Amino acid sequence: MDLGLQGKWALVCAASKGLGKGCAEALVREGANVVITARGAEALEATAAELRALAAGRCEVRAVAGDITTPEGRAAALAACPQVDILVNNAGGPPPGDFRDWDRDAWIRALDANMLTPIELIKATVDGMIARRFGRIVNITSGAVKAPIDILGLSNGARSGLTGFVAGLARKTVEHNVTINNLLPGAFDTDRLKVTFEGSARASGKTIDELREARMKTIPARRFGTPAEFGAACAWLCSAQAGYITGQNWLIDGGAYPGTF
Ligand code: NAD
């Protein structure tokens, strides 16, 4: 299926690794020009080189190092993208912990990264999308929005705030062929998951392999997802064909969420 993305410009945030990188790869495969961001310039440049090889001259890949959760980081990312037809919102997730230990600053950091940054980027780009009558906004959130994870209270809270905001706006933009949807990852084999297992291994005395095996057994697919699978779902949501889908929260979790709806 041709997704109709050739020549579109996509801003994919936090994309040197993991799920963001998976999304950027899938968009490049479809011939979209991409601007990728991440804080660390070295990993970002390495990913940009991989994407340019994949693009093989069919589309452009630009890399902008910076923290997307800051006004300067967002301004630099936006300045590098001639027009934003596709916006993939992503940033690192907040740390785990007990809510009794989180002060106002901890909450503000989580809200900045996982709620207010996507909203700021939507604000900066959505009117241009409406004027051009094409826009696809995908927010990478978390399965924790549907089924909260107790130690990830900062994530549960901040991402639910974004989800509530998007639910309203997504119904205002769709008449202009601008959709806004959220992708909710379950467990994906990325650095983020690795760091989580390292923390649990230290706390429990179990090995990382034991913890990985135990976690996989809780997932009906009996495995973790791959960034390529995640990216393919993202590219499809960004496709020309997906203009009638908006305000949705799409779980990609190998069946881990146990509810009927
Ligand atoms: P990852 O650690 O593998 O990759 C994160 C990427 O984001 C890296 O490229 C990093 O450089 C970049 N990044 C982080 N903070 C940034 C910032 N402030 N500005 C710019 N770039 C930044 O993580 P991942 O597994 O790909 O996760 C992506 C998002 O999905 C995170 O918010 C994570 O909490 C969430 N999530 C992941 C899983 C999972 O299983 N991997 C599950 C649920 C939710």
mmCIF file of N, CA, C and O and ligand atoms in Angstrom, residues 14-19 38-39 66-69 90-93 140-142 159 185-188 190-193, ligand 1:
data_model
loop_
_atom_site.group_PDB
_atom_site.id
_atom_site.type_symbol
_atom_site.label_atom_id
_atom_site.label_comp_id
_atom_site.label_asym_id
_atom_site.label_seq_id
_atom_site.Cartn_x
_atom_site.Cartn_y
_atom_site.Cartn_z
ATOM 1 N N ALA A 14 12.765 13.169 19.731
ATOM 2 C CA ALA A 14 13.405 12.131 20.549
ATOM 3 C C ALA A 14 13.576 10.845 19.741
ATOM 4 O O ALA A 14 13.013 9.803 20.069
ATOM 5 N N ALA A 15 14.359 10.945 18.664
ATOM 6 C CA ALA A 15 14.359 9.867 17.672
ATOM 7 C C ALA A 15 15.740 9.283 17.386
ATOM 8 O O ALA A 15 15.944 8.659 16.346
ATOM 9 N N SER A 16 16.709 9.457 18.300
ATOM 10 C CA SER A 16 18.004 8.824 18.014
ATOM 11 C C SER A 16 17.976 7.341 18.340
ATOM 12 O O SER A 16 18.819 6.578 17.873
ATOM 13 N N LYS A 17 17.009 6.936 19.155
ATOM 14 C CA LYS A 17 16.928 5.535 19.595
ATOM 15 C C LYS A 17 15.466 5.127 19.730
ATOM 16 O O LYS A 17 14.577 5.971 19.693
ATOM 17 N N GLY A 18 15.265 3.858 19.948
ATOM 18 C CA GLY A 18 13.981 3.343 20.417
ATOM 19 C C GLY A 18 12.800 3.625 19.510
ATOM 20 O O GLY A 18 12.886 3.535 18.285
ATOM 21 N N LEU A 19 11.676 3.955 20.131
ATOM 22 C CA LEU A 19 10.413 4.071 19.404
ATOM 23 C C LEU A 19 10.423 5.240 18.426
ATOM 24 O O LEU A 19 9.901 5.140 17.313
ATOM 25 N N ALA A 38 17.244 14.768 19.283
ATOM 26 C CA ALA A 38 17.609 14.047 20.511
ATOM 27 C C ALA A 38 18.606 14.934 21.239
ATOM 28 O O ALA A 38 19.160 15.866 20.644
ATOM 29 N N ARG A 39 18.818 14.636 22.523
ATOM 30 C CA ARG A 39 19.733 15.492 23.284
ATOM 31 C C ARG A 39 21.190 15.227 22.918
ATOM 32 O O ARG A 39 21.974 16.145 22.761
ATOM 33 N N GLY A 66 19.261 18.723 20.708
ATOM 34 C CA GLY A 66 18.690 19.656 21.687
ATOM 35 C C GLY A 66 17.637 18.968 22.526
ATOM 36 O O GLY A 66 17.155 17.894 22.175
ATOM 37 N N ASP A 67 17.300 19.628 23.617
ATOM 38 C CA ASP A 67 16.296 19.085 24.537
ATOM 39 C C ASP A 67 14.922 19.589 24.113
ATOM 40 O O ASP A 67 14.628 20.784 24.219
ATOM 41 N N ILE A 68 14.095 18.690 23.655
ATOM 42 C CA ILE A 68 12.787 19.069 23.102
ATOM 43 C C ILE A 68 11.857 19.611 24.197
ATOM 44 O O ILE A 68 10.856 20.261 23.885
ATOM 45 N N THR A 69 12.215 19.381 25.453
ATOM 46 C CA THR A 69 11.345 19.863 26.543
ATOM 47 C C THR A 69 11.628 21.325 26.898
ATOM 48 O O THR A 69 10.998 21.872 27.797
ATOM 49 N N ASN A 90 7.382 12.968 21.145
ATOM 50 C CA ASN A 90 8.027 11.946 21.963
ATOM 51 C C ASN A 90 9.087 12.621 22.826
ATOM 52 O O ASN A 90 9.641 13.661 22.446
ATOM 53 N N ALA A 91 9.333 12.062 23.987
ATOM 54 C CA ALA A 91 10.430 12.504 24.870
ATOM 55 C C ALA A 91 10.654 11.378 25.859
ATOM 56 O O ALA A 91 9.832 10.452 25.947
ATOM 57 N N GLY A 92 11.735 11.451 26.591
ATOM 58 C CA GLY A 92 11.980 10.418 27.591
ATOM 59 C C GLY A 92 10.859 10.391 28.622
ATOM 60 O O GLY A 92 10.221 11.408 28.888
ATOM 61 N N GLY A 93 10.627 9.210 29.196
ATOM 62 C CA GLY A 93 9.579 9.082 30.209
ATOM 63 C C GLY A 93 10.093 9.494 31.584
ATOM 64 O O GLY A 93 11.300 9.475 31.832
ATOM 65 N N ILE A 140 3.409 9.811 21.169
ATOM 66 C CA ILE A 140 3.793 8.549 21.796
ATOM 67 C C ILE A 140 3.528 8.707 23.289
ATOM 68 O O ILE A 140 4.144 9.550 23.956
ATOM 69 N N THR A 141 2.560 7.975 23.807
ATOM 70 C CA THR A 141 2.252 8.078 25.234
ATOM 71 C C THR A 141 2.654 6.768 25.910
ATOM 72 O O THR A 141 3.831 6.415 25.894
ATOM 73 N N SER A 142 1.709 6.013 26.443
ATOM 74 C CA SER A 142 2.071 4.773 27.133
ATOM 75 C C SER A 142 0.816 3.959 27.411
ATOM 76 O O SER A 142 -0.263 4.526 27.638
ATOM 77 N N ARG A 159 0.762 11.988 31.244
ATOM 78 C CA ARG A 159 0.285 11.518 29.933
ATOM 79 C C ARG A 159 -1.236 11.526 29.865
ATOM 80 O O ARG A 159 -1.811 11.723 28.790
ATOM 81 N N PRO A 185 2.455 2.513 23.723
ATOM 82 C CA PRO A 185 3.284 1.305 23.749
ATOM 83 C C PRO A 185 3.095 0.501 25.030
ATOM 84 O O PRO A 185 2.972 1.069 26.109
ATOM 85 N N GLY A 186 3.087 -0.821 24.860
ATOM 86 C CA GLY A 186 3.239 -1.715 26.009
ATOM 87 C C GLY A 186 4.742 -1.885 26.214
ATOM 88 O O GLY A 186 5.473 -0.893 26.260
ATOM 89 N N ALA A 187 5.210 -3.115 26.280
ATOM 90 C CA ALA A 187 6.649 -3.343 26.508
ATOM 91 C C ALA A 187 7.381 -3.521 25.180
ATOM 92 O O ALA A 187 7.098 -4.461 24.429
ATOM 93 N N PHE A 188 8.297 -2.606 24.897
ATOM 94 C CA PHE A 188 9.107 -2.656 23.675
ATOM 95 C C PHE A 188 10.572 -2.778 24.041
ATOM 96 O O PHE A 188 11.020 -2.177 25.026
ATOM 97 N N THR A 190 13.665 -1.643 24.039
ATOM 98 C CA THR A 190 14.465 -0.430 23.802
ATOM 99 C C THR A 190 15.337 -0.179 25.031
ATOM 100 O O THR A 190 15.210 -0.870 26.039
ATOM 101 N N ASP A 191 16.162 0.858 24.941
ATOM 102 C CA ASP A 191 17.017 1.223 26.084
ATOM 103 C C ASP A 191 16.191 1.518 27.333
ATOM 104 O O ASP A 191 16.592 1.217 28.445
ATOM 105 N N ARG A 192 15.025 2.136 27.122
ATOM 106 C CA ARG A 192 14.165 2.494 28.256
ATOM 107 C C ARG A 192 13.791 1.224 29.048
ATOM 108 O O ARG A 192 13.844 1.207 30.269
ATOM 109 N N LEU A 193 13.425 0.166 28.326
ATOM 110 C CA LEU A 193 13.044 -1.091 28.999
ATOM 111 C C LEU A 193 14.258 -1.691 29.704
ATOM 112 O O LEU A 193 14.159 -2.201 30.821
HETATM 113 P P1 NAD B 1 14.601 5.166 24.608
HETATM 114 O O1 NAD B 1 15.264 5.478 25.912
HETATM 115 O O2 NAD B 1 14.965 3.925 23.903
HETATM 116 O O3 NAD B 1 14.776 6.364 23.582
HETATM 117 C C1 NAD B 1 14.451 7.659 23.959
HETATM 118 C C2 NAD B 1 14.916 8.633 22.892
HETATM 119 O O4 NAD B 1 14.456 9.904 23.311
HETATM 120 C C3 NAD B 1 16.410 8.742 22.740
HETATM 121 O O5 NAD B 1 16.688 8.982 21.389
HETATM 122 C C4 NAD B 1 16.755 9.970 23.583
HETATM 123 O O6 NAD B 1 17.932 10.606 23.139
HETATM 124 C C5 NAD B 1 15.551 10.827 23.314
HETATM 125 N N1 NAD B 1 15.196 11.807 24.334
HETATM 126 C C6 NAD B 1 14.865 11.561 25.606
HETATM 127 N N2 NAD B 1 14.556 12.710 26.230
HETATM 128 C C7 NAD B 1 14.677 13.696 25.297
HETATM 129 C C8 NAD B 1 14.515 15.094 25.329
HETATM 130 N N3 NAD B 1 14.150 15.727 26.449
HETATM 131 N N4 NAD B 1 14.730 15.812 24.196
HETATM 132 C C9 NAD B 1 15.103 15.183 23.069
HETATM 133 N N5 NAD B 1 15.288 13.858 22.988
HETATM 134 C C10 NAD B 1 15.086 13.125 24.091
HETATM 135 O O7 NAD B 1 13.027 5.203 24.973
HETATM 136 P P2 NAD B 1 11.805 4.491 24.219
HETATM 137 O O8 NAD B 1 11.623 3.130 24.781
HETATM 138 O O9 NAD B 1 11.927 4.672 22.766
HETATM 139 O O10 NAD B 1 10.579 5.346 24.792
HETATM 140 C C11 NAD B 1 10.022 6.452 24.134
HETATM 141 C C12 NAD B 1 8.842 6.940 24.968
HETATM 142 O O11 NAD B 1 7.874 5.890 25.087
HETATM 143 C C13 NAD B 1 9.243 7.330 26.403
HETATM 144 O O12 NAD B 1 8.471 8.428 26.819
HETATM 145 C C14 NAD B 1 8.852 6.095 27.195
HETATM 146 O O13 NAD B 1 8.595 6.389 28.549
HETATM 147 C C15 NAD B 1 7.611 5.651 26.459
HETATM 148 N N6 NAD B 1 7.302 4.234 26.679
HETATM 149 C C16 NAD B 1 8.187 3.260 26.316
HETATM 150 C C17 NAD B 1 7.858 1.925 26.570
HETATM 151 C C18 NAD B 1 8.808 0.805 26.202
HETATM 152 O O14 NAD B 1 8.535 -0.348 26.508
HETATM 153 N N7 NAD B 1 9.919 1.052 25.553
HETATM 154 C C19 NAD B 1 6.639 1.608 27.170
HETATM 155 C C20 NAD B 1 5.763 2.615 27.503
HETATM 156 C C21 NAD B 1 6.103 3.939 27.254
#
